[in-house]
Amino acid sequence: MSETGNQARQGSGGESRRTGAVVCAFILILGNVGVGYLALLAYAAQPAGPWDSEAVAHSGFAAGLGLVVAVVTALLSWVFVKAEWLSRWWFAAPAVLALAATLRLTLLAPGL
């Protein structure tokens, strides 16, 4: 009977772990899609002329908010990887998106 009990415990643990991984992946995908959308908005905002300071402000706001959400997503990735629910490659997406947002805020910022 002890073997049956051990198998039952291992089976439920594997299912619980799989469910946790799916939930964590869903949360990170939502965060990464949100950051991607904010980065897209930041890069799409181009000033129409030297008078269009609102487009520059909107681009900076979208990139800044995207950077904040990317950092939160990266921290969540760290927690989920540390709990061994997800693999380390989940760090790649928030890192790339944070780099894109940082570049939009600094080197690739729209000018008037």
Coordinates of N, CA, C and O in Angstrom, one line a residue:
M1 N 0.8 -1.2 0.0 CA 0.0 0.0 0.0 C 0.9 1.3 0.0 O 0.4 2.3 -0.5
S2 N 2.0 1.2 0.5 CA 2.9 2.4 0.6 C 3.3 2.8 -0.8 O 3.4 4.0 -1.1
E3 N 3.5 1.9 -1.8 CA 3.8 2.3 -3.1 C 2.6 3.0 -3.8 O 2.8 4.0 -4.5
T4 N 1.4 2.5 -3.6 CA 0.3 3.1 -4.1 C 0.1 4.5 -3.6 O -0.2 5.5 -4.3
G5 N 0.3 4.7 -2.3 CA 0.3 6.0 -1.7 C 1.3 7.0 -2.2 O 1.0 8.2 -2.5
N6 N 2.5 6.5 -2.4 CA 3.6 7.3 -3.0 C 3.2 7.7 -4.4 O 3.5 8.9 -4.8
Q7 N 2.7 6.8 -5.2 CA 2.4 7.1 -6.6 C 1.2 8.1 -6.6 O 1.2 9.0 -7.5
A8 N 0.3 8.0 -5.7 CA -0.8 9.0 -5.7 C -0.3 10.4 -5.3 O -0.7 11.4 -5.9
R9 N 0.6 10.4 -4.4 CA 1.2 11.7 -4.0 C 2.0 12.4 -5.1 O 1.9 13.5 -5.4
Q10 N 2.8 11.5 -5.8 CA 3.6 12.0 -6.9 C 2.7 12.5 -8.1 O 3.0 13.5 -8.7
G11 N 1.6 11.8 -8.4 CA 0.7 12.1 -9.5 C 0.1 13.4 -9.2 O 0.0 14.3 -10.1
S12 N -0.4 13.7 -8.0 CA -1.1 14.9 -7.7 C -0.1 16.1 -7.7 O -0.4 17.2 -8.0
G13 N 1.1 15.8 -7.2 CA 2.2 16.8 -7.2 C 2.6 17.3 -8.6 O 2.8 18.4 -8.9
G14 N 2.6 16.3 -9.5 CA 2.9 16.6 -10.9 C 1.9 17.4 -11.6 O 2.1 18.3 -12.4
E15 N 0.6 17.0 -11.3 CA -0.5 17.8 -11.9 C -0.6 19.2 -11.3 O -0.8 20.1 -12.0
S16 N -0.3 19.3 -10.0 CA -0.3 20.6 -9.4 C 0.8 21.5 -10.0 O 0.6 22.7 -10.2
R17 N 1.9 20.9 -10.2 CA 3.1 21.6 -10.7 C 2.8 22.1 -12.2 O 3.1 23.2 -12.6
R18 N 2.1 21.2 -12.9 CA 1.8 21.5 -14.3 C 0.8 22.7 -14.3 O 0.9 23.6 -15.1
T19 N -0.2 22.6 -13.4 CA -1.2 23.7 -13.4 C -0.6 25.0 -13.0 O -0.9 26.1 -13.5
G20 N 0.3 25.0 -12.0 CA 1.1 26.2 -11.6 C 1.9 26.8 -12.8 O 1.9 28.0 -12.9
A21 N 2.5 25.9 -13.5 CA 3.3 26.4 -14.7 C 2.4 27.0 -15.7 O 2.8 28.1 -16.3
V22 N 1.2 26.5 -16.0 CA 0.3 27.0 -17.0 C -0.2 28.4 -16.5 O -0.2 29.4 -17.2
V23 N -0.5 28.5 -15.2 CA -1.0 29.8 -14.7 C 0.1 30.8 -14.7 O -0.2 32.0 -15.1
C24 N 1.3 30.4 -14.3 CA 2.4 31.4 -14.4 C 2.7 31.8 -15.8 O 3.0 33.0 -16.0
A25 N 2.7 30.9 -16.7 CA 3.0 31.2 -18.1 C 1.9 32.2 -18.6 O 2.2 33.1 -19.3
F26 N 0.7 32.0 -18.3 CA -0.4 32.8 -18.7 C -0.2 34.3 -18.2 O -0.4 35.2 -18.9
I27 N 0.1 34.4 -16.9 CA 0.4 35.7 -16.3 C 1.5 36.4 -17.0 O 1.4 37.6 -17.3
L28 N 2.6 35.7 -17.3 CA 3.8 36.3 -17.9 C 3.5 36.7 -19.4 O 3.9 37.7 -19.9
I29 N 2.7 35.8 -20.1 CA 2.3 36.2 -21.4 C 1.5 37.4 -21.5 O 1.7 38.3 -22.3
L30 N 0.5 37.6 -20.5 CA -0.3 38.8 -20.5 C 0.6 40.0 -20.2 O 0.5 41.1 -20.9
G31 N 1.6 39.9 -19.3 CA 2.5 41.0 -19.0 C 3.4 41.4 -20.2 O 3.5 42.5 -20.5
N32 N 3.9 40.3 -20.9 CA 4.7 40.6 -22.0 C 4.0 41.2 -23.2 O 4.5 42.0 -23.9
V33 N 2.7 40.7 -23.4 CA 1.9 41.3 -24.5 C 1.6 42.8 -24.1 O 1.6 43.6 -25.0
G34 N 1.3 43.1 -22.9 CA 1.1 44.5 -22.5 C 2.3 45.3 -22.7 O 2.2 46.5 -23.2
V35 N 3.5 44.8 -22.3 CA 4.7 45.6 -22.6 C 4.9 45.8 -24.1 O 5.3 46.9 -24.5
G36 N 4.7 44.7 -24.8 CA 4.9 44.9 -26.3 C 4.0 45.9 -26.9 O 4.4 46.7 -27.8
Y37 N 2.7 45.9 -26.4 CA 1.8 46.9 -26.9 C 2.2 48.3 -26.5 O 2.1 49.3 -27.4
L38 N 2.7 48.5 -25.3 CA 3.1 49.9 -24.9 C 4.4 50.3 -25.7 O 4.5 51.4 -26.1
A39 N 5.3 49.3 -26.0 CA 6.4 49.6 -26.8 C 6.0 50.0 -28.2 O 6.6 50.9 -28.8
L40 N 5.1 49.3 -28.7 CA 4.6 49.6 -30.1 C 4.0 51.0 -30.1 O 4.2 51.8 -31.1
L41 N 3.2 51.3 -29.1 CA 2.6 52.7 -29.0 C 3.7 53.8 -29.0 O 3.7 54.8 -29.6
A42 N 4.8 53.5 -28.2 CA 5.9 54.4 -28.0 C 6.6 54.6 -29.3 O 7.0 55.7 -29.7
Y43 N 6.8 53.6 -30.1 CA 7.5 53.7 -31.3 C 6.6 54.3 -32.4 O 7.1 54.8 -33.4
A44 N 5.3 54.1 -32.3 CA 4.4 54.6 -33.4 C 4.2 56.1 -33.2 O 3.8 56.7 -34.2
A45 N 4.4 56.6 -32.1 CA 4.2 58.1 -31.8 C 5.3 58.9 -32.5 O 6.4 58.8 -32.0
Q46 N 5.0 59.6 -33.5 CA 6.0 60.4 -34.2 C 5.4 61.9 -34.3 O 4.2 62.0 -34.6
P47 N 6.2 62.9 -33.9 CA 5.7 64.2 -34.0 C 5.4 64.6 -35.4 O 6.1 64.3 -36.3
A48 N 4.3 65.4 -35.6 CA 3.9 65.8 -36.9 C 4.7 67.0 -37.3 O 4.8 67.4 -38.5
G49 N 5.3 67.7 -36.4 CA 6.2 68.9 -36.7 C 6.8 69.4 -35.4 O 6.6 68.8 -34.3
P50 N 7.4 70.6 -35.5 CA 8.1 71.1 -34.3 C 7.1 71.6 -33.2 O 7.5 71.8 -32.1
W51 N 5.9 71.7 -33.6 CA 4.9 72.2 -32.6 C 4.2 71.0 -31.9 O 3.5 71.2 -30.9
D52 N 4.5 69.8 -32.3 CA 3.8 68.6 -31.7 C 4.5 68.0 -30.5 O 5.0 66.9 -30.6
S53 N 4.5 68.7 -29.4 CA 5.2 68.2 -28.2 C 4.4 67.1 -27.5 O 4.9 66.4 -26.7
E54 N 3.1 67.1 -27.8 CA 2.2 66.0 -27.2 C 2.6 64.6 -27.7 O 2.6 63.7 -26.9
A55 N 3.0 64.5 -28.9 CA 3.4 63.2 -29.4 C 4.7 62.7 -28.7 O 4.8 61.5 -28.4
V56 N 5.6 63.6 -28.5 CA 6.8 63.3 -27.8 C 6.5 62.9 -26.3 O 7.1 61.9 -25.8
A57 N 5.6 63.6 -25.7 CA 5.2 63.3 -24.3 C 4.5 61.9 -24.3 O 4.8 61.1 -23.4
H58 N 3.7 61.7 -25.2 CA 2.9 60.4 -25.2 C 3.9 59.2 -25.5 O 3.8 58.1 -24.9
S59 N 4.9 59.4 -26.4 CA 5.9 58.4 -26.6 C 6.7 58.1 -25.3 O 6.9 56.9 -25.0
G60 N 7.1 59.1 -24.7 CA 7.8 58.9 -23.4 C 7.0 58.3 -22.3 O 7.5 57.4 -21.6
F61 N 5.7 58.7 -22.2 CA 4.9 58.0 -21.2 C 4.7 56.6 -21.5 O 4.7 55.7 -20.6
A62 N 4.4 56.2 -22.8 CA 4.2 54.8 -23.1 C 5.5 54.0 -22.9 O 5.4 52.9 -22.4
A63 N 6.6 54.5 -23.3 CA 7.9 53.8 -23.1 C 8.2 53.7 -21.6 O 8.6 52.6 -21.2
G64 N 7.9 54.7 -20.8 CA 8.2 54.6 -19.4 C 7.3 53.6 -18.7 O 7.7 52.8 -17.9
L65 N 6.0 53.7 -19.0 CA 5.1 52.7 -18.5 C 5.4 51.3 -18.9 O 5.4 50.3 -18.1
G66 N 5.8 51.1 -20.2 CA 6.3 49.8 -20.6 C 7.5 49.3 -19.9 O 7.6 48.1 -19.6
L67 N 8.4 50.2 -19.6 CA 9.6 49.8 -18.8 C 9.2 49.4 -17.4 O 9.8 48.4 -16.9
V68 N 8.3 50.1 -16.8 CA 7.9 49.7 -15.4 C 7.2 48.3 -15.5 O 7.5 47.4 -14.6
V69 N 6.3 48.1 -16.4 CA 5.6 46.8 -16.5 C 6.6 45.7 -16.9 O 6.5 44.6 -16.4
A70 N 7.6 46.0 -17.7 CA 8.7 45.0 -18.0 C 9.5 44.6 -16.8 O 9.8 43.4 -16.6
V71 N 9.7 45.6 -15.9 CA 10.5 45.2 -14.7 C 9.6 44.4 -13.8 O 10.1 43.4 -13.2
V72 N 8.3 44.7 -13.7 CA 7.4 43.9 -12.9 C 7.3 42.5 -13.4 O 7.3 41.5 -12.7
T73 N 7.2 42.4 -14.8 CA 7.2 41.0 -15.4 C 8.5 40.3 -15.2 O 8.4 39.1 -15.0
A74 N 9.6 41.0 -15.2 CA 10.9 40.3 -15.0 C 10.9 39.8 -13.5 O 11.4 38.7 -13.3
L75 N 10.4 40.6 -12.6 CA 10.4 40.1 -11.2 C 9.5 38.9 -11.0 O 9.9 38.0 -10.3
L76 N 8.4 39.0 -11.7 CA 7.5 37.8 -11.6 C 8.1 36.6 -12.2 O 8.0 35.5 -11.7
S77 N 8.9 36.8 -13.3 CA 9.6 35.7 -14.0 C 10.6 35.1 -13.0 O 10.7 33.9 -12.9
W78 N 11.3 36.0 -12.3 CA 12.3 35.5 -11.3 C 11.6 34.7 -10.2 O 12.2 33.6 -9.9
V79 N 10.5 35.1 -9.7 CA 9.8 34.3 -8.7 C 9.3 33.0 -9.2 O 9.5 31.9 -8.6
F80 N 8.8 32.9 -10.4 CA 8.3 31.7 -11.0 C 9.4 30.7 -11.3 O 9.3 29.5 -11.2
V81 N 10.6 31.3 -11.8 CA 11.7 30.4 -12.1 C 12.3 29.9 -10.8 O 12.7 28.7 -10.7
K82 N 12.4 30.7 -9.8 CA 12.9 30.3 -8.5 C 12.1 29.2 -7.9 O 12.6 28.3 -7.2
A83 N 10.7 29.3 -8.1 CA 9.8 28.3 -7.6 C 9.9 27.0 -8.4 O 9.2 26.0 -8.1
E84 N 10.7 27.0 -9.5 CA 10.9 25.9 -10.4 C 9.6 25.5 -11.2 O 9.3 24.4 -11.5
W85 N 8.7 26.5 -11.4 CA 7.5 26.3 -12.2 C 7.8 26.5 -13.7 O 7.1 26.0 -14.6
L86 N 8.7 27.4 -14.0 CA 9.1 27.8 -15.4 C 10.6 27.7 -15.6 O 11.3 27.7 -14.6
S87 N 11.0 27.6 -16.8 CA 12.4 27.6 -17.1 C 13.0 29.0 -17.3 O 12.3 30.0 -17.3
R88 N 14.3 29.0 -17.3 CA 15.0 30.3 -17.3 C 14.8 31.2 -18.6 O 15.0 32.4 -18.6
W89 N 14.3 30.6 -19.7 CA 14.2 31.3 -20.9 C 13.1 32.3 -20.8 O 13.0 33.2 -21.7
W90 N 12.2 32.3 -19.8 CA 11.2 33.3 -19.6 C 11.7 34.6 -19.2 O 11.0 35.6 -19.2
F91 N 13.0 34.7 -18.9 CA 13.7 36.0 -18.6 C 13.9 36.8 -19.9 O 14.1 38.0 -19.9
A92 N 14.0 36.1 -21.0 CA 14.4 36.7 -22.3 C 13.4 37.8 -22.8 O 13.8 38.9 -23.2
A93 N 12.1 37.5 -22.7 CA 11.1 38.4 -23.3 C 11.0 39.7 -22.5 O 11.1 40.8 -23.1
P94 N 11.0 39.7 -21.1 CA 11.0 41.0 -20.5 C 12.3 41.8 -20.6 O 12.3 43.0 -20.7
A95 N 13.4 41.1 -20.8 CA 14.7 41.7 -21.0 C 14.7 42.4 -22.3 O 15.1 43.6 -22.4
V96 N 14.3 41.8 -23.4 CA 14.3 42.4 -24.7 C 13.3 43.6 -24.8 O 13.6 44.6 -25.3
L97 N 12.1 43.4 -24.2 CA 11.1 44.5 -24.2 C 11.6 45.7 -23.3 O 11.3 46.8 -23.7
A98 N 12.2 45.4 -22.2 CA 12.8 46.5 -21.4 C 13.9 47.2 -22.1 O 14.0 48.5 -22.1
L99 N 14.7 46.5 -22.9 CA 15.7 47.2 -23.7 C 15.1 48.0 -24.8 O 15.5 49.2 -25.0
A100 N 14.0 47.5 -25.4 CA 13.3 48.3 -26.4 C 12.7 49.6 -25.8 O 12.8 50.7 -26.4
A101 N 12.1 49.5 -24.7 CA 11.5 50.7 -24.0 C 12.6 51.7 -23.6 O 12.5 52.9 -23.7
T102 N 13.7 51.1 -23.1 CA 14.8 52.0 -22.7 C 15.4 52.7 -23.9 O 15.8 53.9 -23.8
L103 N 15.6 52.0 -25.0 CA 16.1 52.7 -26.2 C 15.2 53.8 -26.7 O 15.6 54.9 -27.1
R104 N 13.9 53.6 -26.6 CA 12.9 54.6 -27.0 C 13.0 55.8 -26.1 O 12.8 56.9 -26.5
L105 N 13.3 55.6 -24.8 CA 13.4 56.7 -23.9 C 14.7 57.5 -24.0 O 14.7 58.7 -23.7
T106 N 15.7 56.8 -24.5 CA 17.0 57.5 -24.6 C 17.5 57.8 -26.0 O 17.3 58.8 -26.5
L107 N 18.1 56.8 -26.6 CA 18.7 57.0 -27.9 C 17.7 57.2 -29.1 O 18.0 58.0 -30.0
L108 N 16.6 56.5 -29.1 CA 15.7 56.6 -30.2 C 14.4 57.5 -29.8 O 13.4 57.3 -30.4
A109 N 14.6 58.4 -28.9 CA 13.5 59.2 -28.5 C 13.2 60.2 -29.7 O 14.1 60.7 -30.3
P110 N 11.9 60.4 -29.9 CA 11.5 61.4 -31.0 C 11.9 62.8 -30.6 O 11.7 63.2 -29.4
G111 N 12.3 63.5 -31.5 CA 12.7 64.9 -31.2 C 11.8 65.9 -32.0 O 11.1 65.5 -32.9
L112 N 11.8 67.1 -31.5 CA 11.0 68.2 -32.2 C 11.8 68.9 -33.2 O 12.8 69.1 -33.4

